[in-house]
PDB file of C-alpha atoms in Angstrom:
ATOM      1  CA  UNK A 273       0.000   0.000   0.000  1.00  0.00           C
ATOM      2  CA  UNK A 274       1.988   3.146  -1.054  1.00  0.00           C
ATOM      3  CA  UNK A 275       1.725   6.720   0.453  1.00  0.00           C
ATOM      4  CA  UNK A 276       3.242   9.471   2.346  1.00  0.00           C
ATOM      5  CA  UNK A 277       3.418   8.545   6.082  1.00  0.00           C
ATOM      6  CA  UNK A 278       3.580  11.934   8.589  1.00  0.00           C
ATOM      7  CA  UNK A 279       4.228  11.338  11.957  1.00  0.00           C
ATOM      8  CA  UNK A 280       3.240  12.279  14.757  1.00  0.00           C
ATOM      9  CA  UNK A 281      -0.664  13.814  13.842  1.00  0.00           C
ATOM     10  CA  UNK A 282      -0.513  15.927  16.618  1.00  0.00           C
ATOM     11  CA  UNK A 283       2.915  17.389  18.497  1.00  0.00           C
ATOM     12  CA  UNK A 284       3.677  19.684  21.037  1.00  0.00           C
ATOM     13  CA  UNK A 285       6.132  22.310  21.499  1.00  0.00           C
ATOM     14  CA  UNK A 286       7.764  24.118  24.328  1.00  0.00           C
ATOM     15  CA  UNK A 287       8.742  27.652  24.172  1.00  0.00           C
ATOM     16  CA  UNK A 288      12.492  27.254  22.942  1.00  0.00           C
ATOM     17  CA  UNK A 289      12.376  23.437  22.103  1.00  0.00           C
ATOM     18  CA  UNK A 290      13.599  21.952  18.551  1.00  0.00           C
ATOM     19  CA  UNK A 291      11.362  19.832  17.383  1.00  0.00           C
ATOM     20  CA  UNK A 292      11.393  17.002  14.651  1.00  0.00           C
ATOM     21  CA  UNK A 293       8.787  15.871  12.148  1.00  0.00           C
ATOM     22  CA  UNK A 294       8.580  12.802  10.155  1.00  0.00           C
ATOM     23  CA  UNK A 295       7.762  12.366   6.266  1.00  0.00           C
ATOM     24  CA  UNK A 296       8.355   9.017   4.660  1.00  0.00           C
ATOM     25  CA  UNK A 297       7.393   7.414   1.203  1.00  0.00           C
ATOM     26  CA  UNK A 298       7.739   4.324  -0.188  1.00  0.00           C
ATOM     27  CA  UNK A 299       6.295   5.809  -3.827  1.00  0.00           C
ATOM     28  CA  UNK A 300       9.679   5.814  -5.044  1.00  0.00           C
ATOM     29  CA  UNK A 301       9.455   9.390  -5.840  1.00  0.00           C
ATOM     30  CA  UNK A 302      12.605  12.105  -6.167  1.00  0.00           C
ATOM     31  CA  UNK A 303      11.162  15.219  -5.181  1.00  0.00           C
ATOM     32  CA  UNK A 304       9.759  16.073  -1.753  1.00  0.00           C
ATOM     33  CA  UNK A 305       8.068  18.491  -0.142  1.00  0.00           C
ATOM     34  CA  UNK A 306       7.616  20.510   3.252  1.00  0.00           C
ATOM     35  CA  UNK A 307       4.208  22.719   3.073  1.00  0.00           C
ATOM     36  CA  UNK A 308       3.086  24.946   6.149  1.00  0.00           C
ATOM     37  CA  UNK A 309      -0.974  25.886   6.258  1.00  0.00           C
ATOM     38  CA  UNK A 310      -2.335  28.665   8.300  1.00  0.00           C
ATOM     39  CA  UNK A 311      -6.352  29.428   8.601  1.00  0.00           C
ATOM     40  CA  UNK A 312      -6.972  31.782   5.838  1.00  0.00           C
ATOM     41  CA  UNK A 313      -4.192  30.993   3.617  1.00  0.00           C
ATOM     42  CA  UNK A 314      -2.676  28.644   1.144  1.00  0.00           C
ATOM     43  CA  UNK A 315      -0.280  26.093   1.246  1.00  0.00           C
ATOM     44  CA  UNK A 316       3.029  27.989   1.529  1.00  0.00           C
ATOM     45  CA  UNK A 317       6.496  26.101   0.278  1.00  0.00           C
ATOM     46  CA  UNK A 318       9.230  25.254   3.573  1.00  0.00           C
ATOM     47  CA  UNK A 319      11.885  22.870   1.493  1.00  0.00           C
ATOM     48  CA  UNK A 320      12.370  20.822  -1.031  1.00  0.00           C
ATOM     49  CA  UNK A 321      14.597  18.726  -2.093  1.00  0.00           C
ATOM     50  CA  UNK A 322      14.639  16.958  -5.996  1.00  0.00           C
ATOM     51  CA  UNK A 323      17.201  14.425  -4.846  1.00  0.00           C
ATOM     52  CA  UNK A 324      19.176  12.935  -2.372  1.00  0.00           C
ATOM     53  CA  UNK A 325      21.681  14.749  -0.332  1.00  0.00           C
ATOM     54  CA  UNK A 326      20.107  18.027  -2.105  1.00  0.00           C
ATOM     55  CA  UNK A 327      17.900  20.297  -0.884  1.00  0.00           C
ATOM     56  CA  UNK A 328      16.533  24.036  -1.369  1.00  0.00           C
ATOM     57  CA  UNK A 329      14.551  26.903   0.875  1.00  0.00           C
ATOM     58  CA  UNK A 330      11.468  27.201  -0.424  1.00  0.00           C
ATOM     59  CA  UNK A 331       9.296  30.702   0.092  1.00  0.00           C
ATOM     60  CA  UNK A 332       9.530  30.501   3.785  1.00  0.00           C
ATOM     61  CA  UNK A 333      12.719  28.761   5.535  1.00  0.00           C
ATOM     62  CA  UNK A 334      13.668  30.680   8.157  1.00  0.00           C
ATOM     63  CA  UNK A 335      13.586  28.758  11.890  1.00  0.00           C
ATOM     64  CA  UNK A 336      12.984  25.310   9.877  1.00  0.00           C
ATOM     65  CA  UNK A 337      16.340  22.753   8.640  1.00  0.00           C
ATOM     66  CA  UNK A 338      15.625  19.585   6.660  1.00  0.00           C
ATOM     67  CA  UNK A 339      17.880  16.699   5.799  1.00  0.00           C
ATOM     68  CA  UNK A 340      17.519  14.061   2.891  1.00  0.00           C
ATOM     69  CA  UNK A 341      20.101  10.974   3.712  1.00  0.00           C
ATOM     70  CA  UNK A 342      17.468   8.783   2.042  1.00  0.00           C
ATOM     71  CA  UNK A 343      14.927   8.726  -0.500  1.00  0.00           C
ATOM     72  CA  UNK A 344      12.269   8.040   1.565  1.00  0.00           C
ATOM     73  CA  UNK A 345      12.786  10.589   4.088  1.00  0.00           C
ATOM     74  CA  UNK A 346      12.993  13.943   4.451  1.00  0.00           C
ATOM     75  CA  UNK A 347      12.571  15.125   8.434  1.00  0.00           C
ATOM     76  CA  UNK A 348      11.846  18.539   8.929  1.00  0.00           C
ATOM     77  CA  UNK A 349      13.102  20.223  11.987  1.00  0.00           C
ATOM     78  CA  UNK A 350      11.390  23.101  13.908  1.00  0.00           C
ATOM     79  CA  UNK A 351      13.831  25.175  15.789  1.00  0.00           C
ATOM     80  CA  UNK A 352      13.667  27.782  18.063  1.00  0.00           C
ATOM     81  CA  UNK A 353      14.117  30.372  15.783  1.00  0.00           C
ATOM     82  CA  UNK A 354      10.536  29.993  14.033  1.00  0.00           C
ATOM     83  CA  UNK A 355       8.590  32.546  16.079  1.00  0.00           C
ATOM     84  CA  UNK A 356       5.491  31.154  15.164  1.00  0.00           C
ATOM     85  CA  UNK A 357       5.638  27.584  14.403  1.00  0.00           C
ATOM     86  CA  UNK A 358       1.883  26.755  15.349  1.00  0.00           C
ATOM     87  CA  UNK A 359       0.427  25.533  12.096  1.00  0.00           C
ATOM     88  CA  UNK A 360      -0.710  22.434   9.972  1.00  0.00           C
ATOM     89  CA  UNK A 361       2.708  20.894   8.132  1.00  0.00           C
ATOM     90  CA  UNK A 362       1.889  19.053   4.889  1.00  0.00           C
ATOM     91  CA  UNK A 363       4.716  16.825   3.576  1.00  0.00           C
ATOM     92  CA  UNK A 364       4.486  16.007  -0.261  1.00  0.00           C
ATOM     93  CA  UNK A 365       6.568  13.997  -2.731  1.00  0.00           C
ATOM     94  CA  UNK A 366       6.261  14.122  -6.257  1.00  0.00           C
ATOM     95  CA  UNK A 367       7.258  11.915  -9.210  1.00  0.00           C
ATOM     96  CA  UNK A 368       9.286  14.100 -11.468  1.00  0.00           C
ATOM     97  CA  UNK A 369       7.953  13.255 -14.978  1.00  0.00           C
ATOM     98  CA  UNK A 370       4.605  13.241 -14.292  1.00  0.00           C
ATOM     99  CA  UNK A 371       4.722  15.860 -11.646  1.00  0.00           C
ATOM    100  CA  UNK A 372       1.541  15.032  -9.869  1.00  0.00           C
ATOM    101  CA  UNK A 373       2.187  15.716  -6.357  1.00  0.00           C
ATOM    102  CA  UNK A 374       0.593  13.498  -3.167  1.00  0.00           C
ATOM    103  CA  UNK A 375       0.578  14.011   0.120  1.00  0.00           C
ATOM    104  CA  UNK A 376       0.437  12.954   4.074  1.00  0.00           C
ATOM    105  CA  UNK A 377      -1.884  13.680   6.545  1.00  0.00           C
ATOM    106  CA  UNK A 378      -0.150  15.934   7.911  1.00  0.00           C
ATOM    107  CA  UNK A 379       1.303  17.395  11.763  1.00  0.00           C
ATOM    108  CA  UNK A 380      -0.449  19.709  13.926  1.00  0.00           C
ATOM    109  CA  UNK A 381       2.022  21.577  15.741  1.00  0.00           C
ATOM    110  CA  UNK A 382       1.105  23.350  18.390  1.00  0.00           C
ATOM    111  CA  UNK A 383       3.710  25.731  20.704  1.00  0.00           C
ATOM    112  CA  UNK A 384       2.308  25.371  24.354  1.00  0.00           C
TER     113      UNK A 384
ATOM    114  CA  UNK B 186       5.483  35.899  -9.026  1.00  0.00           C
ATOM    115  CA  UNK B 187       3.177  33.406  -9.808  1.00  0.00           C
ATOM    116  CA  UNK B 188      -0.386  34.232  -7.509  1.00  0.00           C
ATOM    117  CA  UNK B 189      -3.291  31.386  -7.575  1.00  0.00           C
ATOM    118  CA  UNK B 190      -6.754  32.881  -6.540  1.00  0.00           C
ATOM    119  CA  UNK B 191     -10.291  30.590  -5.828  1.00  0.00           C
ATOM    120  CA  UNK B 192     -13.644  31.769  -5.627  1.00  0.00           C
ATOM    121  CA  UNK B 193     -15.855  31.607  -3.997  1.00  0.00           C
ATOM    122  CA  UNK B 194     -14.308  31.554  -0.847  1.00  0.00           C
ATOM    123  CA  UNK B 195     -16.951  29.401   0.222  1.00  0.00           C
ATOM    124  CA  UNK B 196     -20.182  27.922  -0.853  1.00  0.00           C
ATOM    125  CA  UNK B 197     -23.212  26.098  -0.153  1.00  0.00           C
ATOM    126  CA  UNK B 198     -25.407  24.323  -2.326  1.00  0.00           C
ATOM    127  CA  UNK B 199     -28.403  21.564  -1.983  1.00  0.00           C
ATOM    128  CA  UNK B 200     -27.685  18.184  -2.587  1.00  0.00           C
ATOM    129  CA  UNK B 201     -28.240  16.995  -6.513  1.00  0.00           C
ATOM    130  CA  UNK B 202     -26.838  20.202  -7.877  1.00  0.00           C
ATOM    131  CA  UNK B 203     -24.278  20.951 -10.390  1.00  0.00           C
ATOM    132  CA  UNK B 204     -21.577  23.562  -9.042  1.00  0.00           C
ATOM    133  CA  UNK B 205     -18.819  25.129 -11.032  1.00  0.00           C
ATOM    134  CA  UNK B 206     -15.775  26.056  -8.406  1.00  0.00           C
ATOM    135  CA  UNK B 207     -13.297  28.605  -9.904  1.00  0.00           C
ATOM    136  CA  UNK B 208      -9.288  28.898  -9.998  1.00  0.00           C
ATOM    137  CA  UNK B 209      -7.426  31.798 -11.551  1.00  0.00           C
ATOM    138  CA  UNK B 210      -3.819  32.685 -12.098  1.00  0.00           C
ATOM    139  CA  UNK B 211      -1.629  35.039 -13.387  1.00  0.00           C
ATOM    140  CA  UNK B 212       1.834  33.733 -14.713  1.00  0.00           C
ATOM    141  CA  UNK B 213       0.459  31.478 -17.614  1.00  0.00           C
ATOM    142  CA  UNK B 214       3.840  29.337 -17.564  1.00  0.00           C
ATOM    143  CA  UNK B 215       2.170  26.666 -16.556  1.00  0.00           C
ATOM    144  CA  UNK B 216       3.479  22.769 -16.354  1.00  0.00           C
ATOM    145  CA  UNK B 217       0.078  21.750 -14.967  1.00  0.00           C
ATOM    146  CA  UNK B 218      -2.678  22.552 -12.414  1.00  0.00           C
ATOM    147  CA  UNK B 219      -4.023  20.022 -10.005  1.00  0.00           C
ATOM    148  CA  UNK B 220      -6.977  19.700  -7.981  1.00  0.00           C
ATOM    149  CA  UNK B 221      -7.159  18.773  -4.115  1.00  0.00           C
ATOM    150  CA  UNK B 222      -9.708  18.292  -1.777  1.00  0.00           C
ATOM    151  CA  UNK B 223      -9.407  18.482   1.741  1.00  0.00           C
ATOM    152  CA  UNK B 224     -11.028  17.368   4.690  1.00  0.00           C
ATOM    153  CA  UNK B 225     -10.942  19.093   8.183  1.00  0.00           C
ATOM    154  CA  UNK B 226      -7.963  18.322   9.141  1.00  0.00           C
ATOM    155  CA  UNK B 227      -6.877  15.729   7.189  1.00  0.00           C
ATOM    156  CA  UNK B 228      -3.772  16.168   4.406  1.00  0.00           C
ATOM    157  CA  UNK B 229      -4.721  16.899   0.705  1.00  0.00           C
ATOM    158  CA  UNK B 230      -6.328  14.395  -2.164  1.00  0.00           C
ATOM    159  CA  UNK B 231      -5.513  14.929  -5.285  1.00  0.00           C
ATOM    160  CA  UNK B 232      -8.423  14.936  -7.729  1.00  0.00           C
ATOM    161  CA  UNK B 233      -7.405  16.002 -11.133  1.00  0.00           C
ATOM    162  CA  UNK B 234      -4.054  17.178 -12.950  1.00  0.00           C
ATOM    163  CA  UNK B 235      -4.167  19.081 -16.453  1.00  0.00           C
ATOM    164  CA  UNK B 236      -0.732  18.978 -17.984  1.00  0.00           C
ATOM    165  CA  UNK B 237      -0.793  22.101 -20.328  1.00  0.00           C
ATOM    166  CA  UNK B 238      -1.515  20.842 -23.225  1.00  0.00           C
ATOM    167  CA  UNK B 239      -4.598  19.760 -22.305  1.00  0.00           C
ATOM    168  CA  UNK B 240      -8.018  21.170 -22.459  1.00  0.00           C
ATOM    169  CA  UNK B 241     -10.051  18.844 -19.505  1.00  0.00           C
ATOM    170  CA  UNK B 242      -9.865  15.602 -17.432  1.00  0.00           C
ATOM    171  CA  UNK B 243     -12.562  14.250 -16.014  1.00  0.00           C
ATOM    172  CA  UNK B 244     -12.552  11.298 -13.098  1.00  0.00           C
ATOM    173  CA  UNK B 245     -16.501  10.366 -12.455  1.00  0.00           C
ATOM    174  CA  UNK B 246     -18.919  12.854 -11.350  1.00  0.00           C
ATOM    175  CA  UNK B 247     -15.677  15.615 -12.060  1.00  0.00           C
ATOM    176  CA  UNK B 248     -14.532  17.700 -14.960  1.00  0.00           C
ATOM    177  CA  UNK B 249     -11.717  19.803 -14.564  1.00  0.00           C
ATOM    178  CA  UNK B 250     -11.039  22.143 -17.587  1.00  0.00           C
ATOM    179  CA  UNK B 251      -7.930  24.307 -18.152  1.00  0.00           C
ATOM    180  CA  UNK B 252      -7.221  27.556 -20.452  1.00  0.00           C
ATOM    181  CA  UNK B 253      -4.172  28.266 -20.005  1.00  0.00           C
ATOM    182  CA  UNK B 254      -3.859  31.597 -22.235  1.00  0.00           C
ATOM    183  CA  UNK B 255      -6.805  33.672 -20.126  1.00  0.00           C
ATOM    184  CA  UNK B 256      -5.146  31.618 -16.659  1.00  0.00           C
ATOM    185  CA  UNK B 257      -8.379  30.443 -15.886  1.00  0.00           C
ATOM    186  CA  UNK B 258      -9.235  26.528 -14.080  1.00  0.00           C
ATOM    187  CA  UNK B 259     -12.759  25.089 -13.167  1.00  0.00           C
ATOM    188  CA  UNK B 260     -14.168  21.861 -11.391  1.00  0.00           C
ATOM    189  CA  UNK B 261     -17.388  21.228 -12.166  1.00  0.00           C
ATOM    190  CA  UNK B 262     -18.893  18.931  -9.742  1.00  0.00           C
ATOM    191  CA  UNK B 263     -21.952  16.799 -11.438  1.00  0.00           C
ATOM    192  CA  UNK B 264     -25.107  15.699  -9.250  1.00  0.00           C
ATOM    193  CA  UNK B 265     -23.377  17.134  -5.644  1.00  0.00           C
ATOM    194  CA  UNK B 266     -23.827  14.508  -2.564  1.00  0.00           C
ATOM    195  CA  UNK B 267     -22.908  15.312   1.343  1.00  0.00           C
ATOM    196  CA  UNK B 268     -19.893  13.565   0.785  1.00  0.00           C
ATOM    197  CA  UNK B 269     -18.168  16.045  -1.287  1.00  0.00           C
ATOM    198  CA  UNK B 270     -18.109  18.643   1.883  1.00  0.00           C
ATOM    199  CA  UNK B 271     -14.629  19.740   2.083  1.00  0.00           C
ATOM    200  CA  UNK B 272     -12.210  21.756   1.227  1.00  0.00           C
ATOM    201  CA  UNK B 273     -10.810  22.444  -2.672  1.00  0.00           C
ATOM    202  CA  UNK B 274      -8.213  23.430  -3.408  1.00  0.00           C
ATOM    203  CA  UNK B 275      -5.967  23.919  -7.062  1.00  0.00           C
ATOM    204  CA  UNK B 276      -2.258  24.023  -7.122  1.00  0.00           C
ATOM    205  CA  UNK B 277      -0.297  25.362 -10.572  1.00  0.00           C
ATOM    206  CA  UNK B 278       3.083  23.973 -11.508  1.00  0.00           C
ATOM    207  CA  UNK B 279       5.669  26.327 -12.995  1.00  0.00           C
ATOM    208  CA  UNK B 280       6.801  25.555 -16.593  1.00  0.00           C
ATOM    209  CA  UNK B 281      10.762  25.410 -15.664  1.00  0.00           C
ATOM    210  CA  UNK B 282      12.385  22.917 -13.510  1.00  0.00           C
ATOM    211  CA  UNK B 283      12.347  19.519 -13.235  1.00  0.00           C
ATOM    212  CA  UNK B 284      10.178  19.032 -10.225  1.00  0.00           C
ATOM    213  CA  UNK B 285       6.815  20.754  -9.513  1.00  0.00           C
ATOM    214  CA  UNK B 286       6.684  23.101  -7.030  1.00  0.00           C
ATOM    215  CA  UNK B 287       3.209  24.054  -6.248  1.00  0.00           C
ATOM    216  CA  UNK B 288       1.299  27.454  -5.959  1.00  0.00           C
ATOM    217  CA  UNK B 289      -1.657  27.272  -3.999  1.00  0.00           C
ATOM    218  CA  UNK B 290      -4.598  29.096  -3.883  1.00  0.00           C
ATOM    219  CA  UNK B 291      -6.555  29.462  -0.332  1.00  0.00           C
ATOM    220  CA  UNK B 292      -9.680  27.399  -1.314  1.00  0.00           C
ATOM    221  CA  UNK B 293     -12.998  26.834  -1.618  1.00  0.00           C
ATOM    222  CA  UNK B 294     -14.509  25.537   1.128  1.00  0.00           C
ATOM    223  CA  UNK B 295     -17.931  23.437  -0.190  1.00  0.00           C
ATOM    224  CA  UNK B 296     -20.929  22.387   1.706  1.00  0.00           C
ATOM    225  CA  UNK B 297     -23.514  20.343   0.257  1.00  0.00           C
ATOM    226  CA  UNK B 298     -26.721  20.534   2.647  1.00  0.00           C
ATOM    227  CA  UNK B 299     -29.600  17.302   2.609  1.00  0.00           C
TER     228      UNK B 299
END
């Protein structure tokens, strides 16, 4: 059964805390995808990353880090610096020919 | 910079009727636009994706149709049941790299009432 496993669904966060969340496919895709969602607003780009050991800042970067060591993962990382971190994270991967993106269930993150 | 706008922002409709839910955008250098529907909080599903070159896809009771030169997408949504209450959402890909990388616009959020 393939997809685009997020882990946890819901996380907390402490004022000053890193925190880590999980993305992993077994679709065999190249290209993956961190997306943040905020009531009121689309889907705005974190990372992504077209291959392994690559990776690029998407529209809104700062406070987040991401690693890809393996094709089927790509971890994002919440750190202190992100101000506001409280939002809905969308992971995505995408098969580069056919470019038709699918995506996990998602994290709710909230800062306590 | 590439901007994706959907409206109505929301809608509501009686079950058994046809809707037409809009997506516009301005940078026509398109790859494709994709359709998503979302449940409360649940991740997206994608529905539809129009490569460029083509005019309309359809998957069962859903027509998407794309024209590219006035940036203009609809889903038309045949015979509406309950079930399709959610959240819909289109996405365009841009026309250079090798990897989409979405644009979203900020939904339409659909209720179909009994």
């Amino acid at each position: 059964d393939g997809g685009i496993t997020q882990s946890p669904k819901y996380l907390f966060r402490k004022e000053g805390q890193n925190v880590t969340l999980s993305c992993e496919q077994n679709l065999n895709h190249d290209a993956m995808y961190w997306y943040r969602q905020d009531p009121g607003q689309g889907l705005r780009l974190i990372y992504y990353s077209q291959i392994v050991n690559d990776f690029q800042k998407g529209d809104i970067a700062e406070g987040y880090s991401v690693s890809r060591e393996k094709k089927e993962s790509f971890p994002l990382t919440v750190t202190s610096a992100q101000k506001n971190p409280t939002a809905f994270y969308l992971c995505a991967s995408c098969n580069a020919v056919q470019t038709e993106a699918f995506f996990g269930q998602g994290t709710r993150l909230t800062v306590v | 910079k590439q901007e994706v706008t959907q409206i109505p922002a929301a809608l509501s409709v009686p079950e058994g009727e046809n809707l037409v839910l809009n997506c516009s955008f301005t940078d026509s250098a398109i790859y494709n636009l994709q359709w998503f529907r979302q449940d409360p909080g649940k991740g997206l599903t994608s529905l539809l994706l129009i490569q460029s070159s083509q005019r309309e896809q359809t998957s069962g009771r859903l027509n998407a149709s794309l024209d590219k030169s006035s940036g203009r997408s609809t889903l038309y949504i045949a015979a509406s049941q309950p079930g399709d209450s959610a959240t819909y959402l289109c996405a365009v890909a841009p026309l250079t790299g090798t990897a989409s990388k979405l644009t979203f616009g900020t939904g339409t959020r659909l209720q179909v009432t009994l």
